[in-house]
GROMACS .gro file of C-alpha atoms in nm:
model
  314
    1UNK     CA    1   4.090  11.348   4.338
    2UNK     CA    2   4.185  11.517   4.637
    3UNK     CA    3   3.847  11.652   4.721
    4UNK     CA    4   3.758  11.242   4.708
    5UNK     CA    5   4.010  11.141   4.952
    6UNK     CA    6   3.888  11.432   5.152
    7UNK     CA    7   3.506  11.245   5.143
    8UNK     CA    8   3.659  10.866   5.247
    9UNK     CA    9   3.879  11.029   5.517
   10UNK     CA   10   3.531  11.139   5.653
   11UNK     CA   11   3.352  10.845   5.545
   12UNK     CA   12   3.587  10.619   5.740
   13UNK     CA   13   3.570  10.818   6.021
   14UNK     CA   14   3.196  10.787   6.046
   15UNK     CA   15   3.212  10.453   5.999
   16UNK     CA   16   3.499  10.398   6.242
   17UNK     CA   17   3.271  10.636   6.537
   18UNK     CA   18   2.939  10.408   6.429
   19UNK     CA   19   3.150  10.083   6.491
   20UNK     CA   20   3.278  10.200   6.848
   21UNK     CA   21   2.928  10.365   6.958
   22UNK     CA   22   2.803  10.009   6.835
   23UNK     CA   23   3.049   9.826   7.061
   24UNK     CA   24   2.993  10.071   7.366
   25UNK     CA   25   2.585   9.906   7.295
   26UNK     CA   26   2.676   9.538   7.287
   27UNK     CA   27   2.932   9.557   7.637
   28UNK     CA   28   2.600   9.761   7.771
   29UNK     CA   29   2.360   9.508   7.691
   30UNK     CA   30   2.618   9.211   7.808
   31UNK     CA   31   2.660   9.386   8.096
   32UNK     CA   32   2.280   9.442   8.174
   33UNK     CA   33   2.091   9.240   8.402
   34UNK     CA   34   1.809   9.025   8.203
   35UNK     CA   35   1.927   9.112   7.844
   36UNK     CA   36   1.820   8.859   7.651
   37UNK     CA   37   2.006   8.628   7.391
   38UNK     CA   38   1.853   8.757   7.090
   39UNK     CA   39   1.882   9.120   7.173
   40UNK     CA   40   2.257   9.037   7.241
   41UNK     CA   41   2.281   8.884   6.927
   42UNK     CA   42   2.139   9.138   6.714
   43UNK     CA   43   2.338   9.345   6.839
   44UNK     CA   44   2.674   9.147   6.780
   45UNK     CA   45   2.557   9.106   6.418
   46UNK     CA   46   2.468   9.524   6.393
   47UNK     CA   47   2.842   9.574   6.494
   48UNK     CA   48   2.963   9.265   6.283
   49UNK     CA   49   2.803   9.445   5.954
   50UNK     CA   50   2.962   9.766   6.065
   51UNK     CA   51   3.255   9.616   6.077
   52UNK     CA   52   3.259   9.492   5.739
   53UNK     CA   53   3.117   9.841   5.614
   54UNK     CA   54   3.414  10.024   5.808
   55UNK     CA   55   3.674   9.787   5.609
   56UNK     CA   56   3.513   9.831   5.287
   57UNK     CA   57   3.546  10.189   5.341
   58UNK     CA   58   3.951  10.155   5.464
   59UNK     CA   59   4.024   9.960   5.123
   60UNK     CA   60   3.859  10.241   4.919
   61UNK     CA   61   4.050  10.489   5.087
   62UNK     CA   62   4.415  10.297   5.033
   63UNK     CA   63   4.315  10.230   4.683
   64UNK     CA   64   4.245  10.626   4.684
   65UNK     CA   65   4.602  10.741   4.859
   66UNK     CA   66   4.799  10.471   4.640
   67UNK     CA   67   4.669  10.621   4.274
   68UNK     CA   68   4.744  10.981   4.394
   69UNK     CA   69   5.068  10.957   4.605
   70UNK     CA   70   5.373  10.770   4.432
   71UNK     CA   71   5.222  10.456   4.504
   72UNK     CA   72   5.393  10.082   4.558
   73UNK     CA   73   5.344  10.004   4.207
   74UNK     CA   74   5.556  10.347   4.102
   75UNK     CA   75   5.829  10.213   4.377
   76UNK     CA   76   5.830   9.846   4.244
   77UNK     CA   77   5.816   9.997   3.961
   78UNK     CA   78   6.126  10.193   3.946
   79UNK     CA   79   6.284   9.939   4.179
   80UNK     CA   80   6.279   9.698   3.860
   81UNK     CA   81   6.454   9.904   3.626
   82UNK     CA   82   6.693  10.014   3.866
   83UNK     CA   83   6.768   9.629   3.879
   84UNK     CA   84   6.733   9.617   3.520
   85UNK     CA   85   7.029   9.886   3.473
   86UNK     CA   86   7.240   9.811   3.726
   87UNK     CA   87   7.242   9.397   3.588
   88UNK     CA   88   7.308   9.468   3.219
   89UNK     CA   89   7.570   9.734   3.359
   90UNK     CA   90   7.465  10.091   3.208
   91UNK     CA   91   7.563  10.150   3.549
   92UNK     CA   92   7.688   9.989   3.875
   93UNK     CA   93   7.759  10.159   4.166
   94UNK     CA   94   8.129  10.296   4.241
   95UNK     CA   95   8.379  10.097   4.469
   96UNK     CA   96   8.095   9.798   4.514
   97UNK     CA   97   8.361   9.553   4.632
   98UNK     CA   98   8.431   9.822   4.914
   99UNK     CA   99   8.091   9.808   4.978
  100UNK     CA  100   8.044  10.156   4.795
  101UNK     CA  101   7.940  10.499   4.916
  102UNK     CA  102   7.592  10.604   4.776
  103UNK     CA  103   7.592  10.866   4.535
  104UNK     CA  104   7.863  10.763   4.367
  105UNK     CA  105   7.859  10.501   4.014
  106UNK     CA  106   8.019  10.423   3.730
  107UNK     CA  107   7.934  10.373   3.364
  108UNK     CA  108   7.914  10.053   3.193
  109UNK     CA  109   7.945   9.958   2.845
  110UNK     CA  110   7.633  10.010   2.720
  111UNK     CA  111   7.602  10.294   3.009
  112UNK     CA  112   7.908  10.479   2.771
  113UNK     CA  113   7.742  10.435   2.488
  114UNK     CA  114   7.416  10.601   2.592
  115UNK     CA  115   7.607  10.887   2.759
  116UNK     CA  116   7.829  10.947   2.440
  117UNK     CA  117   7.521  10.925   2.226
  118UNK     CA  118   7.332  11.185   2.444
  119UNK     CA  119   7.561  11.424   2.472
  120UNK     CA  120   7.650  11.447   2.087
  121UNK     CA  121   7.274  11.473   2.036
  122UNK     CA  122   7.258  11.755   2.270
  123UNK     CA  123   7.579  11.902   2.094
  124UNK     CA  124   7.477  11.875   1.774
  125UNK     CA  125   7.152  12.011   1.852
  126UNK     CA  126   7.242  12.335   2.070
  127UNK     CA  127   7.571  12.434   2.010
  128UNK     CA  128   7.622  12.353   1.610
  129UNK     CA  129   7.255  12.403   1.467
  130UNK     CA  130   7.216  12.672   1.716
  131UNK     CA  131   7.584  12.846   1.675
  132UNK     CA  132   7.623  12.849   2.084
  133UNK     CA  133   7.984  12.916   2.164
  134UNK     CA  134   8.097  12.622   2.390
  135UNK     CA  135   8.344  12.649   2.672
  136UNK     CA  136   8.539  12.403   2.883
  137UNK     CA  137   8.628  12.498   3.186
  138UNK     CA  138   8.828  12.309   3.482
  139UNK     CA  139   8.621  12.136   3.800
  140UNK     CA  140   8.811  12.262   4.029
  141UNK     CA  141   8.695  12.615   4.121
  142UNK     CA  142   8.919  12.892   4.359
  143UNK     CA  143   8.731  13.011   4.648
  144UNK     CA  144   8.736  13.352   4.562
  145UNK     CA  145   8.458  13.277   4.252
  146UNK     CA  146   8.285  13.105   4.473
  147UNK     CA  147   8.242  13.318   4.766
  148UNK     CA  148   8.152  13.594   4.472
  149UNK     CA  149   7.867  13.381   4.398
  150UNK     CA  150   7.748  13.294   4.733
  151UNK     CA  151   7.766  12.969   4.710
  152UNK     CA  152   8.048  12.923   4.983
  153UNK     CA  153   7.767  13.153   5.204
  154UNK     CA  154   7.454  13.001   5.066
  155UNK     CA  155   7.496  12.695   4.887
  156UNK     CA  156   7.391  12.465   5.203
  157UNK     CA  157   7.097  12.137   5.264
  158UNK     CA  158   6.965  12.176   5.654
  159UNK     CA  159   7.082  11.845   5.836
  160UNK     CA  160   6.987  11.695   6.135
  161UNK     CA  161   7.250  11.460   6.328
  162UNK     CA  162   7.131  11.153   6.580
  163UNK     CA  163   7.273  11.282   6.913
  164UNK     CA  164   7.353  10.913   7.004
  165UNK     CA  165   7.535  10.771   6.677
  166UNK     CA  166   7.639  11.114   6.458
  167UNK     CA  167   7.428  10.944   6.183
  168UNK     CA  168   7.320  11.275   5.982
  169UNK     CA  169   7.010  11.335   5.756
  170UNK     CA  170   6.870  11.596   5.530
  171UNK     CA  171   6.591  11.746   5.797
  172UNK     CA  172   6.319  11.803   5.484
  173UNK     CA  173   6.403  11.458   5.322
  174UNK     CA  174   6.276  11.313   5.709
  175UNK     CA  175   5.979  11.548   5.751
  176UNK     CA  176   5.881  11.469   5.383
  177UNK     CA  177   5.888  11.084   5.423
  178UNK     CA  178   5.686  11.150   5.745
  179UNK     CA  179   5.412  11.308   5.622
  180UNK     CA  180   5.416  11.124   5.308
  181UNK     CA  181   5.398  10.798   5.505
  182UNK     CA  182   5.085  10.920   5.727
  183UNK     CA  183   4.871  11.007   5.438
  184UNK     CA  184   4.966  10.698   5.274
  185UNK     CA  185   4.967  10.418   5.555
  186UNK     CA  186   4.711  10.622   5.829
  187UNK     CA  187   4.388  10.559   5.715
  188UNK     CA  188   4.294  10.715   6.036
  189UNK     CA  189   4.415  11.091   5.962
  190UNK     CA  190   4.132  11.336   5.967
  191UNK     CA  191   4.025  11.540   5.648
  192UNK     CA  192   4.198  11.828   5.830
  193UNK     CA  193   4.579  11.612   5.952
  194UNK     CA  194   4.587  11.507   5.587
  195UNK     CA  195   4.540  11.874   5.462
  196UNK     CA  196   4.778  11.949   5.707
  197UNK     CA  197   5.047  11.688   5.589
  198UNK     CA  198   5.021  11.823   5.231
  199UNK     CA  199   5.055  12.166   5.278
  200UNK     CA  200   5.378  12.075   5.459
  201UNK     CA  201   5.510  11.912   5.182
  202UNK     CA  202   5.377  12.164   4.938
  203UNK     CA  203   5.581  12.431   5.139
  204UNK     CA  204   5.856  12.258   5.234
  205UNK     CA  205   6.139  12.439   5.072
  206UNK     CA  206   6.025  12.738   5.191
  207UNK     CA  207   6.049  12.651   5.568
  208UNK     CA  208   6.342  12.846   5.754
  209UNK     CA  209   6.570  12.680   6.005
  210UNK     CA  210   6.297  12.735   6.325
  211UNK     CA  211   6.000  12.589   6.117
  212UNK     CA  212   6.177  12.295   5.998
  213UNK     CA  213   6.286  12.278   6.323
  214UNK     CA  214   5.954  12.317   6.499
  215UNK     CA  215   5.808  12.067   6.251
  216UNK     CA  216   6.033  11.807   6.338
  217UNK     CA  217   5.939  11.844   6.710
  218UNK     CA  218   5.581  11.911   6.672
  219UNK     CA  219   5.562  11.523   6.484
  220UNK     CA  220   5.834  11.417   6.714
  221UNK     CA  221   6.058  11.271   6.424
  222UNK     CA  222   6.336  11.052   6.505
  223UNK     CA  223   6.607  10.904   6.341
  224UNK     CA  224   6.501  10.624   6.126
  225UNK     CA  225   6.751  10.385   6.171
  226UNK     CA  226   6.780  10.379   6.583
  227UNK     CA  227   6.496  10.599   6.684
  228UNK     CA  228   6.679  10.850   6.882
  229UNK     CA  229   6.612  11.212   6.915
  230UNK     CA  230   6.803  11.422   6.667
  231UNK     CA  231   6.977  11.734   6.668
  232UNK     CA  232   6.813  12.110   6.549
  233UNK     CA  233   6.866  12.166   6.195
  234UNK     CA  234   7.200  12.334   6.082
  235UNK     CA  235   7.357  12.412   5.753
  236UNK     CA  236   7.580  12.170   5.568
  237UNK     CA  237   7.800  12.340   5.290
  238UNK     CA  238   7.726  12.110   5.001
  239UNK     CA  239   8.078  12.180   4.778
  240UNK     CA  240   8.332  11.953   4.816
  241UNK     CA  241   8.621  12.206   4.950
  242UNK     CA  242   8.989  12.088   4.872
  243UNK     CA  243   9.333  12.274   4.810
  244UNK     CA  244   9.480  12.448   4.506
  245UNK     CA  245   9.903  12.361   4.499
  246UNK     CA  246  10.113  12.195   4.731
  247UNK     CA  247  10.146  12.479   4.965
  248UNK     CA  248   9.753  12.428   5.057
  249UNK     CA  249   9.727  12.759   5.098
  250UNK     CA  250   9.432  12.838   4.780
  251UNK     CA  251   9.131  12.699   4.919
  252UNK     CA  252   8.931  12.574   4.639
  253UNK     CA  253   8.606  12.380   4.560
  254UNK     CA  254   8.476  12.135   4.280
  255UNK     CA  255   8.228  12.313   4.098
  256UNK     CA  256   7.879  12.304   4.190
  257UNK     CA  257   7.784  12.359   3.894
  258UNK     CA  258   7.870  12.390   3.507
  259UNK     CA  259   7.727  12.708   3.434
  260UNK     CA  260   7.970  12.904   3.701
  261UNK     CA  261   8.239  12.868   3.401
  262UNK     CA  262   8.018  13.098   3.159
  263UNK     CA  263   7.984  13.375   3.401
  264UNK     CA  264   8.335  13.400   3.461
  265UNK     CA  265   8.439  13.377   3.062
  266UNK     CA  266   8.163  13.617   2.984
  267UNK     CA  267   8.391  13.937   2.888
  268UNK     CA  268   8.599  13.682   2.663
  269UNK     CA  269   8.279  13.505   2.506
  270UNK     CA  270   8.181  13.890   2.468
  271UNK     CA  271   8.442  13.940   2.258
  272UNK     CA  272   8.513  13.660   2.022
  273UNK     CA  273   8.186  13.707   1.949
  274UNK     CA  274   8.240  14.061   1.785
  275UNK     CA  275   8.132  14.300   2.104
  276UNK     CA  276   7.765  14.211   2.032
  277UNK     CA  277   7.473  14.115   2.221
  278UNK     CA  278   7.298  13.857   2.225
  279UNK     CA  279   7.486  13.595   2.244
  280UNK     CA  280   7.411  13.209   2.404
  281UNK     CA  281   7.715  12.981   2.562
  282UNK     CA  282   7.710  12.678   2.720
  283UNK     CA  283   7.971  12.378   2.891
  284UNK     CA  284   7.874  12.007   2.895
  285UNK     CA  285   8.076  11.835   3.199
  286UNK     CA  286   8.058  11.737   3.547
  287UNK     CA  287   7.914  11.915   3.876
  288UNK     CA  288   7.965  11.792   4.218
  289UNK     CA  289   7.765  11.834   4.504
  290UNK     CA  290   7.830  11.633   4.845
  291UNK     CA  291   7.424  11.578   4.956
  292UNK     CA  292   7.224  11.301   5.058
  293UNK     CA  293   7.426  11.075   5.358
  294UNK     CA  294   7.455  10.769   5.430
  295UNK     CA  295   7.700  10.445   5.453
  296UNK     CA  296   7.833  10.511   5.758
  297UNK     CA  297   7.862  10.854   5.984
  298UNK     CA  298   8.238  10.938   5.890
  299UNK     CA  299   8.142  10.856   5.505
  300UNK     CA  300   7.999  11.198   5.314
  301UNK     CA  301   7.786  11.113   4.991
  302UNK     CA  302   7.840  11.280   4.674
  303UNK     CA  303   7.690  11.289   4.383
  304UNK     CA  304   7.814  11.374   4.020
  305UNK     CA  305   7.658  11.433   3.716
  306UNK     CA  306   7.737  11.507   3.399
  307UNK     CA  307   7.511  11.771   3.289
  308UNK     CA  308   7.467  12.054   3.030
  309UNK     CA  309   7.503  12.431   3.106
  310UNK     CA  310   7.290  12.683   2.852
  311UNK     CA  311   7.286  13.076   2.925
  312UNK     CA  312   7.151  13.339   2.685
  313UNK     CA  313   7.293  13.647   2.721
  314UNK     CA  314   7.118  13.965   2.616
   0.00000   0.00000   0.00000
């Protein structure tokens, strides 16, 4: 498939060269002392039917990047049972009559009823046919486990900030929507741009501050919502940091993540379950991450999830 896009990228491009090396020939003949009207018109009908090839050849080549990429029909798609949900209430988003803060919803009734029934499938499946020993643990999470982990060093998204507003943005989320949106919506790329576009993308998470950074430069990417230059990528800390006790003096952190509760119950798990190896544990519960912007520049996104934690220990 991509080796056919590749041929229509070049296919257009011959056609689109052909169609401006036929319009260079009718302004010279217009513009030549003599020509007569027939030659003229042959000529206008040669570019005409070039033309017509050249468009053939663009809708061939959209049909092409639609089927491979995500698509319109994948967004509409999606769009519709994201409507669907959200107007039979599985879910509705947090706070609406505040006008919300992305990231952020609430279950409805039948939303309850599909969580309870998935988790006591997953229950029932890993930790009671399986024998897993389950743990609870609390969300809140002292710095000190944290900073053992790395994730008070490491856990971080690379953001970008408009240098007029303060708006900030995830820096790969806004060089993956750029490239995306050339090699769906520029029919004009070359062959080599769109290979160029998707190896970007393919390596995206890999890119280090200075690459991301360069990227963003090189394609002169903007903010989308004002079009003014943004900042260099930094790193955003994506736990949400708080205080343990009234004295405020135990930094803490919801937990990132559900598994962090199994590493630090490990010895314990060890030995309720007779000093022997293996052994598997897991936690069902919420994680909290604050990622992904956007309401306003003083509002900070978060998203929760209730998720599953499964570690085999040998």
């Amino acid at each position: 498939m991509a080796a056919s896009e590749d041929s229509l990228r070049r296919a257009l491009a011959e056609k689109q060269a052909a169609v401006d090396a036929q319009g260079e020939a009718v302004r010279a003949i217009k513009a030549r002392p003599g020509a007569s009207k027939e030659e003229i018109d042959a000529a206008v009908e040669a570019l005409k039917a070039l033309k017509v090839e050249h468009g053939a050849a663009a809708r061939r080549l959209q049909a092409t990047v639609s089927s491979n990429g995500d698509g319109s029909s994948k967004e509409a798609f999606r769009q519709a049972v994201v409507n669907t949900l959200e107007r039979r209430l599985f879910y509705i988003p947090s706070f609406k009559i505040y006008r919300g803060v992305a990231g952020l919803y609430d279950y409805g009734p039948p939303g309850c009823a599909v969580k309870s029934n998935v988790l006591a499938f997953w229950r029932q499946h890993f930790v009671l046919e399986e024998n897993i020993l389950e743990v609870d643990c609390p969300c809140v999470t002292p710095e000190i486990v944290l900073k053992a982990s790395g994730h008070v060093d490491k856990f971080t998204d690379l953001m970008v900030k408009d240098e007029k507003t303060g708006t900030c943005y995830r820096a790969d989320h806004l060089l993956k929507d750029y490239c995306k949106g050339k090699l769906e919506k520029d029919l004009t790329l070359s062959p080599e741009k769109a290979a160029e576009f998707k190896h970007v993308i393919a390596v995206l998470d890999d890119l280090s501050v200075e690459e991301l950074g360069a990227k963003l430069k090189e394609y002169d990417i903007r903010a989308p919502d004002t079009g003014n230059p943004l900042s260099d990528p930094y790193p955003f800390n994506l736990m949400f940091q708080t205080s343990i006790g009234p004295s405020g003096l135990l930094p803490g952190y919801m937990r990132p993540e559900t598994a962090q509760g199994i590493f630090v119950n490990f010895k314990d798990l060890y030995y309720y379950n007779g000093n022997k190896l293996p052994f598997a544990a897991a936690q069902i519960g919420q994680a909290f991450r604050n990622e992904d912007l956007v309401l306003l520049h003083l509002w900070q996104n978060s998203q929760t999830n209730c998720s599953g934690a499964f570690l085999l220990i040998s």
